[in-house]
Amino acid sequence: MKKHVILAFATLISLISLAADAEFVNLGLKSGTLWKNANESGFYTYKDATAKFGKNLPSKKQLDELISDCKWTWNGSEYKITGPNGNYITLPAEGYKYCNGKEHNDTTGAYWSREAASEKNSWFMFFNASTKYVEYNRKCEGLSVRLVK
């Protein structure tokens, strides 16, 4: 009887672990980075994003790799980003918030990196239907967050 209980418990733990891993997608990137399959809800200033998510925010290098090593397909409101292994994530164009709190809702996406570029700026990834790049932005702006591991 004890063996059956232990086996059932071990199976349950395995299923919970698989479910947690299913939240992250292996795109087959050289770095081995796994990208979460959904955004964190809301817009975050750089300070709030780094305080809440820390090392789970992507580095500038990870953002650059996502742009350079994946195929990006625009569908009108988000990009489908397909990795070298055929797996994909989607990144919605949710807009962003200006430092004054006013929202800029259109077909742009802006996602924080965990790396500061200077005292007042941090690296982030920007995209719209025609372009995508990594540059720096004011830390007071509210941007989207996508986690990595």
PDB file of C-alpha atoms in Angstrom:
ATOM      1  CA  MET A   1       0.000   0.000   0.000  1.00  0.00           C
ATOM      2  CA  LYS A   2       2.784   2.453   0.911  1.00  0.00           C
ATOM      3  CA  LYS A   3       4.475   1.809  -2.460  1.00  0.00           C
ATOM      4  CA  HIS A   4       1.266   2.743  -4.312  1.00  0.00           C
ATOM      5  CA  VAL A   5       0.887   5.965  -2.331  1.00  0.00           C
ATOM      6  CA  ILE A   6       4.522   6.887  -2.925  1.00  0.00           C
ATOM      7  CA  LEU A   7       4.215   6.086  -6.647  1.00  0.00           C
ATOM      8  CA  ALA A   8       1.009   8.152  -6.920  1.00  0.00           C
ATOM      9  CA  PHE A   9       2.664  11.065  -5.104  1.00  0.00           C
ATOM     10  CA  ALA A  10       5.757  10.880  -7.368  1.00  0.00           C
ATOM     11  CA  THR A  11       3.521  10.842 -10.454  1.00  0.00           C
ATOM     12  CA  LEU A  12       1.628  13.890  -9.186  1.00  0.00           C
ATOM     13  CA  ILE A  13       4.867  15.792  -8.567  1.00  0.00           C
ATOM     14  CA  SER A  14       6.058  14.910 -12.092  1.00  0.00           C
ATOM     15  CA  LEU A  15       2.819  16.201 -13.613  1.00  0.00           C
ATOM     16  CA  ILE A  16       3.048  19.450 -11.659  1.00  0.00           C
ATOM     17  CA  SER A  17       6.646  19.909 -12.854  1.00  0.00           C
ATOM     18  CA  LEU A  18       5.630  19.274 -16.475  1.00  0.00           C
ATOM     19  CA  ALA A  19       2.803  21.799 -16.185  1.00  0.00           C
ATOM     20  CA  ALA A  20       5.208  24.419 -14.820  1.00  0.00           C
ATOM     21  CA  ASP A  21       7.699  23.751 -17.630  1.00  0.00           C
ATOM     22  CA  ALA A  22       4.876  23.966 -20.193  1.00  0.00           C
ATOM     23  CA  GLU A  23       4.655  27.675 -19.377  1.00  0.00           C
ATOM     24  CA  PHE A  24       8.071  28.124 -21.004  1.00  0.00           C
ATOM     25  CA  VAL A  25       8.870  27.361 -24.637  1.00  0.00           C
ATOM     26  CA  ASN A  26      12.171  26.043 -25.968  1.00  0.00           C
ATOM     27  CA  LEU A  27      12.672  27.853 -29.270  1.00  0.00           C
ATOM     28  CA  GLY A  28      15.919  26.009 -29.999  1.00  0.00           C
ATOM     29  CA  LEU A  29      18.086  29.092 -29.476  1.00  0.00           C
ATOM     30  CA  LYS A  30      21.869  28.708 -29.148  1.00  0.00           C
ATOM     31  CA  SER A  31      21.762  30.288 -25.676  1.00  0.00           C
ATOM     32  CA  GLY A  32      19.304  27.662 -24.429  1.00  0.00           C
ATOM     33  CA  THR A  33      16.923  30.429 -23.293  1.00  0.00           C
ATOM     34  CA  LEU A  34      13.351  29.355 -22.652  1.00  0.00           C
ATOM     35  CA  TRP A  35      10.684  32.020 -23.223  1.00  0.00           C
ATOM     36  CA  LYS A  36       7.450  32.151 -21.245  1.00  0.00           C
ATOM     37  CA  ASN A  37       4.402  31.608 -23.438  1.00  0.00           C
ATOM     38  CA  ALA A  38       2.481  34.637 -22.088  1.00  0.00           C
ATOM     39  CA  ASN A  39       3.128  38.175 -20.869  1.00  0.00           C
ATOM     40  CA  GLU A  40       2.904  39.231 -17.265  1.00  0.00           C
ATOM     41  CA  SER A  41      -0.260  41.285 -16.901  1.00  0.00           C
ATOM     42  CA  GLY A  42       0.001  45.084 -17.131  1.00  0.00           C
ATOM     43  CA  PHE A  43       2.711  47.656 -17.776  1.00  0.00           C
ATOM     44  CA  TYR A  44       5.757  48.030 -15.521  1.00  0.00           C
ATOM     45  CA  THR A  45       8.345  50.730 -15.002  1.00  0.00           C
ATOM     46  CA  TYR A  46      11.895  49.411 -15.156  1.00  0.00           C
ATOM     47  CA  LYS A  47      12.233  49.660 -11.375  1.00  0.00           C
ATOM     48  CA  ASP A  48       9.003  47.744 -10.743  1.00  0.00           C
ATOM     49  CA  ALA A  49       9.847  45.103 -13.355  1.00  0.00           C
ATOM     50  CA  THR A  50      13.333  44.429 -11.997  1.00  0.00           C
ATOM     51  CA  ALA A  51      12.106  44.447  -8.388  1.00  0.00           C
ATOM     52  CA  LYS A  52       9.348  41.942  -9.125  1.00  0.00           C
ATOM     53  CA  PHE A  53      10.958  39.701 -11.764  1.00  0.00           C
ATOM     54  CA  GLY A  54      14.729  40.263 -11.449  1.00  0.00           C
ATOM     55  CA  LYS A  55      16.862  37.768 -13.386  1.00  0.00           C
ATOM     56  CA  ASN A  56      13.744  36.336 -15.080  1.00  0.00           C
ATOM     57  CA  LEU A  57      13.630  39.407 -17.316  1.00  0.00           C
ATOM     58  CA  PRO A  58      15.571  38.843 -20.535  1.00  0.00           C
ATOM     59  CA  SER A  59      19.037  40.291 -20.994  1.00  0.00           C
ATOM     60  CA  LYS A  60      19.818  42.596 -23.924  1.00  0.00           C
ATOM     61  CA  LYS A  61      21.656  39.676 -25.534  1.00  0.00           C
ATOM     62  CA  GLN A  62      18.589  37.432 -25.208  1.00  0.00           C
ATOM     63  CA  LEU A  63      16.395  40.101 -26.839  1.00  0.00           C
ATOM     64  CA  ASP A  64      18.931  40.507 -29.662  1.00  0.00           C
ATOM     65  CA  GLU A  65      19.007  36.719 -30.142  1.00  0.00           C
ATOM     66  CA  LEU A  66      15.207  36.540 -30.318  1.00  0.00           C
ATOM     67  CA  ILE A  67      15.224  39.109 -33.122  1.00  0.00           C
ATOM     68  CA  SER A  68      18.187  37.737 -35.075  1.00  0.00           C
ATOM     69  CA  ASP A  69      17.694  33.972 -34.763  1.00  0.00           C
ATOM     70  CA  CYS A  70      13.905  33.608 -35.075  1.00  0.00           C
ATOM     71  CA  LYS A  71      11.356  34.090 -37.833  1.00  0.00           C
ATOM     72  CA  TRP A  72       8.870  36.882 -37.020  1.00  0.00           C
ATOM     73  CA  THR A  73       5.403  36.782 -38.652  1.00  0.00           C
ATOM     74  CA  TRP A  74       3.040  39.752 -38.113  1.00  0.00           C
ATOM     75  CA  ASN A  75      -0.715  39.046 -37.899  1.00  0.00           C
ATOM     76  CA  GLY A  76      -2.067  42.565 -37.295  1.00  0.00           C
ATOM     77  CA  SER A  77      -1.872  42.696 -33.496  1.00  0.00           C
ATOM     78  CA  GLU A  78       1.053  40.465 -32.533  1.00  0.00           C
ATOM     79  CA  TYR A  79       4.081  38.617 -33.831  1.00  0.00           C
ATOM     80  CA  LYS A  80       4.350  34.866 -34.037  1.00  0.00           C
ATOM     81  CA  ILE A  81       8.014  34.207 -33.310  1.00  0.00           C
ATOM     82  CA  THR A  82       9.217  30.839 -34.547  1.00  0.00           C
ATOM     83  CA  GLY A  83      12.523  29.493 -33.312  1.00  0.00           C
ATOM     84  CA  PRO A  84      15.073  27.398 -35.207  1.00  0.00           C
ATOM     85  CA  ASN A  85      13.423  24.199 -33.919  1.00  0.00           C
ATOM     86  CA  GLY A  86       9.918  25.165 -35.138  1.00  0.00           C
ATOM     87  CA  ASN A  87       8.465  25.960 -31.696  1.00  0.00           C
ATOM     88  CA  TYR A  88       6.957  29.414 -31.303  1.00  0.00           C
ATOM     89  CA  ILE A  89       5.682  32.086 -28.944  1.00  0.00           C
ATOM     90  CA  THR A  90       3.531  35.110 -29.672  1.00  0.00           C
ATOM     91  CA  LEU A  91       4.300  38.654 -28.548  1.00  0.00           C
ATOM     92  CA  PRO A  92       1.285  40.977 -28.522  1.00  0.00           C
ATOM     93  CA  ALA A  93       1.572  44.617 -29.500  1.00  0.00           C
ATOM     94  CA  GLU A  94      -0.010  46.044 -26.340  1.00  0.00           C
ATOM     95  CA  GLY A  95       1.404  49.563 -26.546  1.00  0.00           C
ATOM     96  CA  TYR A  96       3.030  51.160 -23.493  1.00  0.00           C
ATOM     97  CA  LYS A  97       2.623  53.913 -20.881  1.00  0.00           C
ATOM     98  CA  TYR A  98       4.420  57.239 -20.980  1.00  0.00           C
ATOM     99  CA  CYS A  99       6.181  58.440 -17.850  1.00  0.00           C
ATOM    100  CA  ASN A 100       3.176  60.664 -17.103  1.00  0.00           C
ATOM    101  CA  GLY A 101       0.916  57.583 -16.997  1.00  0.00           C
ATOM    102  CA  LYS A 102      -0.873  58.226 -20.299  1.00  0.00           C
ATOM    103  CA  GLU A 103      -1.295  55.010 -22.295  1.00  0.00           C
ATOM    104  CA  HIS A 104      -0.153  54.725 -25.887  1.00  0.00           C
ATOM    105  CA  ASN A 105      -2.324  51.908 -27.260  1.00  0.00           C
ATOM    106  CA  ASP A 106      -1.602  51.020 -30.831  1.00  0.00           C
ATOM    107  CA  THR A 107       0.119  48.268 -32.728  1.00  0.00           C
ATOM    108  CA  THR A 108       3.484  48.578 -31.018  1.00  0.00           C
ATOM    109  CA  GLY A 109       5.148  46.275 -28.561  1.00  0.00           C
ATOM    110  CA  ALA A 110       7.711  47.366 -25.979  1.00  0.00           C
ATOM    111  CA  TYR A 111       9.347  44.834 -23.637  1.00  0.00           C
ATOM    112  CA  TRP A 112      11.874  45.443 -20.845  1.00  0.00           C
ATOM    113  CA  SER A 113      15.314  43.926 -20.546  1.00  0.00           C
ATOM    114  CA  ARG A 114      16.819  43.466 -17.088  1.00  0.00           C
ATOM    115  CA  GLU A 115      19.891  45.509 -18.057  1.00  0.00           C
ATOM    116  CA  ALA A 116      20.250  49.220 -17.486  1.00  0.00           C
ATOM    117  CA  ALA A 117      21.847  51.255 -20.267  1.00  0.00           C
ATOM    118  CA  SER A 118      22.522  54.263 -18.020  1.00  0.00           C
ATOM    119  CA  GLU A 119      21.253  55.891 -14.827  1.00  0.00           C
ATOM    120  CA  LYS A 120      18.010  57.014 -16.515  1.00  0.00           C
ATOM    121  CA  ASN A 121      17.638  54.467 -19.325  1.00  0.00           C
ATOM    122  CA  SER A 122      17.339  50.729 -19.757  1.00  0.00           C
ATOM    123  CA  TRP A 123      17.479  48.372 -22.718  1.00  0.00           C
ATOM    124  CA  PHE A 124      14.177  47.254 -24.193  1.00  0.00           C
ATOM    125  CA  MET A 125      12.818  45.617 -27.339  1.00  0.00           C
ATOM    126  CA  PHE A 126      10.469  47.588 -29.583  1.00  0.00           C
ATOM    127  CA  PHE A 127       8.424  46.365 -32.531  1.00  0.00           C
ATOM    128  CA  ASN A 128       5.570  47.243 -34.826  1.00  0.00           C
ATOM    129  CA  ALA A 129       4.353  45.797 -38.128  1.00  0.00           C
ATOM    130  CA  SER A 130       7.399  46.987 -40.058  1.00  0.00           C
ATOM    131  CA  THR A 131      10.345  46.992 -37.635  1.00  0.00           C
ATOM    132  CA  LYS A 132      11.857  45.399 -34.550  1.00  0.00           C
ATOM    133  CA  TYR A 133      14.946  46.425 -32.619  1.00  0.00           C
ATOM    134  CA  VAL A 134      16.597  46.686 -29.225  1.00  0.00           C
ATOM    135  CA  GLU A 135      17.541  50.115 -27.879  1.00  0.00           C
ATOM    136  CA  TYR A 136      17.298  52.069 -24.638  1.00  0.00           C
ATOM    137  CA  ASN A 137      14.297  53.823 -23.137  1.00  0.00           C
ATOM    138  CA  ARG A 138      13.482  55.925 -20.072  1.00  0.00           C
ATOM    139  CA  LYS A 139      13.093  53.752 -16.964  1.00  0.00           C
ATOM    140  CA  CYS A 140       9.940  55.621 -15.922  1.00  0.00           C
ATOM    141  CA  GLU A 141       7.918  54.388 -18.900  1.00  0.00           C
ATOM    142  CA  GLY A 142       5.540  51.454 -18.484  1.00  0.00           C
ATOM    143  CA  LEU A 143       6.375  48.549 -20.775  1.00  0.00           C
ATOM    144  CA  SER A 144       5.298  44.938 -21.160  1.00  0.00           C
ATOM    145  CA  VAL A 145       7.187  42.076 -19.532  1.00  0.00           C
ATOM    146  CA  ARG A 146       7.953  38.611 -20.913  1.00  0.00           C
ATOM    147  CA  LEU A 147       9.950  36.290 -18.691  1.00  0.00           C
ATOM    148  CA  VAL A 148      12.741  33.854 -19.558  1.00  0.00           C
ATOM    149  CA  LYS A 149      14.570  31.048 -17.855  1.00  0.00           C
TER     150      LYS A 149
END
